[in-house]
PDB file of C-alpha atoms in Angstrom:
ATOM      1  CA  MET A  26      32.430 -51.939 -88.572  1.00 93.00           C
ATOM      2  CA  GLN A  27      33.486 -51.529 -84.962  1.00 97.00           C
ATOM      3  CA  ILE A  28      31.955 -52.940 -81.799  1.00 98.00           C
ATOM      4  CA  LEU A  29      32.536 -50.628 -78.838  1.00 98.00           C
ATOM      5  CA  PRO A  30      31.139 -50.091 -75.351  1.00 98.00           C
ATOM      6  CA  LEU A  31      28.319 -47.554 -75.386  1.00 98.00           C
ATOM      7  CA  THR A  32      29.133 -44.168 -73.854  1.00 98.00           C
ATOM      8  CA  ALA A  33      27.083 -41.190 -72.680  1.00 97.00           C
ATOM      9  CA  GLN A  34      27.601 -39.573 -76.113  1.00 97.00           C
ATOM     10  CA  ASP A  35      25.671 -42.430 -77.751  1.00 98.00           C
ATOM     11  CA  LYS A  36      22.415 -41.790 -75.869  1.00 98.00           C
ATOM     12  CA  THR A  37      20.385 -40.120 -78.636  1.00 97.00           C
ATOM     13  CA  ASN A  38      21.315 -42.710 -81.258  1.00 97.00           C
ATOM     14  CA  TRP A  39      20.811 -45.534 -78.768  1.00 98.00           C
ATOM     15  CA  GLN A  40      17.340 -44.231 -77.880  1.00 97.00           C
ATOM     16  CA  ALA A  41      16.313 -44.334 -81.546  1.00 97.00           C
ATOM     17  CA  LEU A  42      17.503 -47.945 -81.845  1.00 97.00           C
ATOM     18  CA  TRP A  43      15.934 -48.855 -78.493  1.00 98.00           C
ATOM     19  CA  GLN A  44      12.595 -47.563 -79.754  1.00 97.00           C
ATOM     20  CA  GLY A  45      12.988 -49.695 -82.888  1.00 95.00           C
ATOM     21  CA  TYR A  46      13.749 -52.690 -80.675  1.00 96.00           C
ATOM     22  CA  LEU A  47      10.615 -52.129 -78.608  1.00 96.00           C
ATOM     23  CA  GLU A  48       8.535 -51.739 -81.784  1.00 95.00           C
ATOM     24  CA  PHE A  49       9.991 -54.984 -83.159  1.00 92.00           C
ATOM     25  CA  TYR A  50       8.682 -56.767 -80.054  1.00 92.00           C
ATOM     26  CA  GLN A  51       5.415 -54.807 -80.248  1.00 93.00           C
ATOM     27  CA  THR A  52       5.808 -53.340 -76.789  1.00 95.00           C
ATOM     28  CA  ASP A  53       6.180 -50.017 -75.085  1.00 95.00           C
ATOM     29  CA  LEU A  54       7.980 -49.055 -71.894  1.00 96.00           C
ATOM     30  CA  PRO A  55       7.586 -46.019 -69.682  1.00 96.00           C
ATOM     31  CA  ARG A  56      10.117 -43.260 -70.357  1.00 96.00           C
ATOM     32  CA  ALA A  57      11.442 -43.748 -66.805  1.00 97.00           C
ATOM     33  CA  THR A  58      12.291 -47.391 -67.576  1.00 97.00           C
ATOM     34  CA  THR A  59      14.195 -46.432 -70.720  1.00 97.00           C
ATOM     35  CA  GLU A  60      16.091 -43.727 -68.811  1.00 98.00           C
ATOM     36  CA  ASN A  61      16.860 -46.161 -65.986  1.00 98.00           C
ATOM     37  CA  THR A  62      18.123 -48.739 -68.479  1.00 98.00           C
ATOM     38  CA  TRP A  63      20.403 -46.181 -70.122  1.00 98.00           C
ATOM     39  CA  GLN A  64      21.783 -45.018 -66.768  1.00 98.00           C
ATOM     40  CA  LYS A  65      22.621 -48.605 -65.811  1.00 98.00           C
ATOM     41  CA  ILE A  66      24.362 -49.171 -69.153  1.00 98.00           C
ATOM     42  CA  ILE A  67      26.695 -46.212 -68.672  1.00 97.00           C
ATOM     43  CA  ASP A  68      27.190 -46.694 -64.900  1.00 97.00           C
ATOM     44  CA  GLU A  69      30.572 -48.364 -64.466  1.00 94.00           C
ATOM     45  CA  THR A  70      29.454 -49.951 -61.165  1.00 97.00           C
ATOM     46  CA  SER A  71      26.374 -51.615 -62.690  1.00 98.00           C
ATOM     47  CA  PRO A  72      26.383 -55.290 -63.774  1.00 98.00           C
ATOM     48  CA  ILE A  73      24.603 -54.195 -66.973  1.00 98.00           C
ATOM     49  CA  PHE A  74      26.776 -53.405 -69.992  1.00 98.00           C
ATOM     50  CA  GLY A  75      25.956 -52.089 -73.443  1.00 98.00           C
ATOM     51  CA  PHE A  76      27.889 -52.453 -76.679  1.00 98.00           C
ATOM     52  CA  GLY A  77      27.258 -50.769 -79.983  1.00 98.00           C
ATOM     53  CA  ALA A  78      27.931 -51.732 -83.587  1.00 98.00           C
ATOM     54  CA  PHE A  79      29.174 -48.672 -85.479  1.00 97.00           C
ATOM     55  CA  VAL A  80      29.541 -48.225 -89.231  1.00 95.00           C
ATOM     56  CA  ASP A  81      31.089 -44.925 -90.314  1.00 93.00           C
ATOM     57  CA  ASP A  82      30.607 -43.699 -86.717  1.00 93.00           C
ATOM     58  CA  LYS A  83      26.853 -44.422 -86.912  1.00 96.00           C
ATOM     59  CA  LEU A  84      25.242 -46.721 -84.360  1.00 98.00           C
ATOM     60  CA  ILE A  85      23.415 -49.489 -86.233  1.00 97.00           C
ATOM     61  CA  GLY A  86      23.023 -52.135 -83.542  1.00 98.00           C
ATOM     62  CA  PHE A  87      23.460 -52.882 -79.865  1.00 98.00           C
ATOM     63  CA  ALA A  88      23.812 -55.667 -77.352  1.00 98.00           C
ATOM     64  CA  HIS A  89      23.019 -55.397 -73.645  1.00 98.00           C
ATOM     65  CA  VAL A  90      24.318 -57.959 -71.189  1.00 98.00           C
ATOM     66  CA  VAL A  91      23.845 -58.617 -67.493  1.00 98.00           C
ATOM     67  CA  LEU A  92      26.512 -60.371 -65.447  1.00 98.00           C
ATOM     68  CA  HIS A  93      25.187 -62.340 -62.485  1.00 98.00           C
ATOM     69  CA  PRO A  94      26.156 -65.084 -60.046  1.00 98.00           C
ATOM     70  CA  ASN A  95      24.556 -68.500 -60.249  1.00 96.00           C
ATOM     71  CA  THR A  96      24.216 -71.632 -58.147  1.00 97.00           C
ATOM     72  CA  TRP A  97      25.778 -74.099 -60.575  1.00 95.00           C
ATOM     73  CA  ASN A  98      29.211 -72.511 -60.997  1.00 96.00           C
ATOM     74  CA  THR A  99      31.720 -70.497 -59.024  1.00 97.00           C
ATOM     75  CA  THR A 100      31.914 -67.751 -61.658  1.00 98.00           C
ATOM     76  CA  ASP A 101      29.311 -65.375 -63.087  1.00 98.00           C
ATOM     77  CA  CYS A 102      27.012 -65.962 -66.072  1.00 98.00           C
ATOM     78  CA  CYS A 103      26.552 -63.476 -68.873  1.00 98.00           C
ATOM     79  CA  TYR A 104      22.941 -62.998 -69.909  1.00 98.00           C
ATOM     80  CA  LEU A 105      22.573 -61.431 -73.348  1.00 98.00           C
ATOM     81  CA  GLU A 106      19.330 -59.622 -72.599  1.00 98.00           C
ATOM     82  CA  ASP A 107      18.923 -57.455 -75.692  1.00 98.00           C
ATOM     83  CA  LEU A 108      20.322 -57.700 -79.208  1.00 98.00           C
ATOM     84  CA  PHE A 109      19.099 -55.453 -81.997  1.00 97.00           C
ATOM     85  CA  VAL A 110      20.303 -54.390 -85.433  1.00 97.00           C
ATOM     86  CA  LYS A 111      18.625 -51.758 -87.605  1.00 95.00           C
ATOM     87  CA  GLU A 112      16.693 -53.311 -90.456  1.00 90.00           C
ATOM     88  CA  ASN A 113      19.091 -52.005 -93.125  1.00 88.00           C
ATOM     89  CA  GLY A 114      22.003 -53.578 -91.237  1.00 87.00           C
ATOM     90  CA  ARG A 115      20.559 -57.075 -90.951  1.00 90.00           C
ATOM     91  CA  GLY A 116      22.018 -59.963 -92.892  1.00 89.00           C
ATOM     92  CA  LYS A 117      25.437 -58.303 -93.010  1.00 93.00           C
ATOM     93  CA  GLY A 118      27.112 -59.973 -90.036  1.00 95.00           C
ATOM     94  CA  VAL A 119      26.361 -57.247 -87.473  1.00 96.00           C
ATOM     95  CA  GLY A 120      24.498 -59.555 -85.091  1.00 97.00           C
ATOM     96  CA  ARG A 121      27.226 -62.172 -85.405  1.00 97.00           C
ATOM     97  CA  MET A 122      29.913 -59.590 -84.586  1.00 97.00           C
ATOM     98  CA  LEU A 123      27.958 -58.335 -81.574  1.00 98.00           C
ATOM     99  CA  ILE A 124      27.578 -61.871 -80.228  1.00 98.00           C
ATOM    100  CA  LYS A 125      31.280 -62.614 -80.770  1.00 98.00           C
ATOM    101  CA  TYR A 126      32.129 -59.401 -78.933  1.00 98.00           C
ATOM    102  CA  VAL A 127      29.882 -60.470 -76.044  1.00 98.00           C
ATOM    103  CA  TYR A 128      31.605 -63.878 -75.985  1.00 98.00           C
ATOM    104  CA  GLN A 129      35.008 -62.229 -75.663  1.00 98.00           C
ATOM    105  CA  PHE A 130      33.726 -59.759 -73.065  1.00 98.00           C
ATOM    106  CA  ALA A 131      32.281 -62.621 -70.982  1.00 98.00           C
ATOM    107  CA  LYS A 132      35.517 -64.596 -71.312  1.00 98.00           C
ATOM    108  CA  ASP A 133      37.515 -61.542 -70.178  1.00 98.00           C
ATOM    109  CA  LYS A 134      35.160 -61.231 -67.171  1.00 98.00           C
ATOM    110  CA  ASN A 135      35.754 -64.911 -66.340  1.00 98.00           C
ATOM    111  CA  CYS A 136      32.129 -65.878 -66.937  1.00 98.00           C
ATOM    112  CA  ASN A 137      31.222 -69.539 -67.306  1.00 97.00           C
ATOM    113  CA  ARG A 138      28.666 -69.047 -70.083  1.00 97.00           C
ATOM    114  CA  VAL A 139      26.695 -66.644 -72.244  1.00 98.00           C
ATOM    115  CA  TYR A 140      23.017 -67.360 -72.671  1.00 97.00           C
ATOM    116  CA  TRP A 141      19.909 -65.696 -74.081  1.00 97.00           C
ATOM    117  CA  VAL A 142      16.298 -66.252 -75.056  1.00 95.00           C
ATOM    118  CA  THR A 143      14.300 -65.178 -78.076  1.00 93.00           C
ATOM    119  CA  GLN A 144      10.775 -65.551 -79.308  1.00 91.00           C
ATOM    120  CA  GLU A 145      10.071 -68.850 -81.013  1.00 91.00           C
ATOM    121  CA  GLY A 146       8.834 -67.068 -84.145  1.00 90.00           C
ATOM    122  CA  ASN A 147      11.943 -64.892 -84.528  1.00 91.00           C
ATOM    123  CA  VAL A 148      13.083 -67.111 -87.396  1.00 92.00           C
ATOM    124  CA  SER A 149      15.802 -64.933 -88.935  1.00 90.00           C
ATOM    125  CA  ALA A 150      17.497 -64.333 -85.588  1.00 93.00           C
ATOM    126  CA  ARG A 151      17.200 -68.005 -84.657  1.00 94.00           C
ATOM    127  CA  ARG A 152      18.976 -68.948 -87.879  1.00 94.00           C
ATOM    128  CA  LEU A 153      21.978 -66.962 -86.650  1.00 95.00           C
ATOM    129  CA  TYR A 154      21.674 -68.205 -83.071  1.00 96.00           C
ATOM    130  CA  ASP A 155      21.637 -71.831 -84.233  1.00 96.00           C
ATOM    131  CA  HIS A 156      25.149 -71.235 -85.619  1.00 95.00           C
ATOM    132  CA  MET A 157      26.402 -69.276 -82.622  1.00 96.00           C
ATOM    133  CA  ALA A 158      25.254 -71.379 -79.654  1.00 97.00           C
ATOM    134  CA  LYS A 159      23.584 -74.610 -78.609  1.00 96.00           C
ATOM    135  CA  LYS A 160      19.798 -74.504 -78.265  1.00 95.00           C
ATOM    136  CA  THR A 161      18.783 -75.989 -74.937  1.00 94.00           C
ATOM    137  CA  ASP A 162      15.673 -77.966 -74.125  1.00 93.00           C
ATOM    138  CA  PHE A 163      14.646 -75.620 -71.316  1.00 91.00           C
ATOM    139  CA  VAL A 164      11.316 -73.823 -71.445  1.00 88.00           C
ATOM    140  CA  GLN A 165      10.950 -70.410 -69.835  1.00 89.00           C
ATOM    141  CA  TYR A 166       8.088 -69.723 -67.429  1.00 91.00           C
ATOM    142  CA  ARG A 167       7.311 -66.237 -66.183  1.00 90.00           C
ATOM    143  CA  HIS A 168       5.089 -64.706 -63.552  1.00 89.00           C
ATOM    144  CA  THR A 169       4.996 -60.930 -63.738  1.00 88.00           C
ATOM    145  CA  LEU A 170       4.788 -59.101 -60.415  1.00 94.00           C
TER     146      LEU A 170
END
């Protein structure tokens, strides 16, 4: 397995995984949002980055991160916004490898931390996350505009 930055050539395979990701979270996004997300991932000037997990040159998982400044440090944070592995690739260390890759990427970018959120009921993912990071006691609130 290899973890590599996503490139323009990965779009079709990424879109199939992205759709699976949206279905997992029982949501749907406008086509324009998906296209905008992809364009940001492959735009070298964007603070959004995408990485793919490849087995035999087939994309089986991805991680998307956003680098951003913050008020509590002098260096950027790395927000792991999306992490998804195809169902037949789960339980084989793909998620762990993607997270480790993100950790190294964030370290190379001089970030002060990597953080993410997940749904409380996402038990299998949380089992992995409990080994990869410290669960905080913060609760997320959201007001959609």
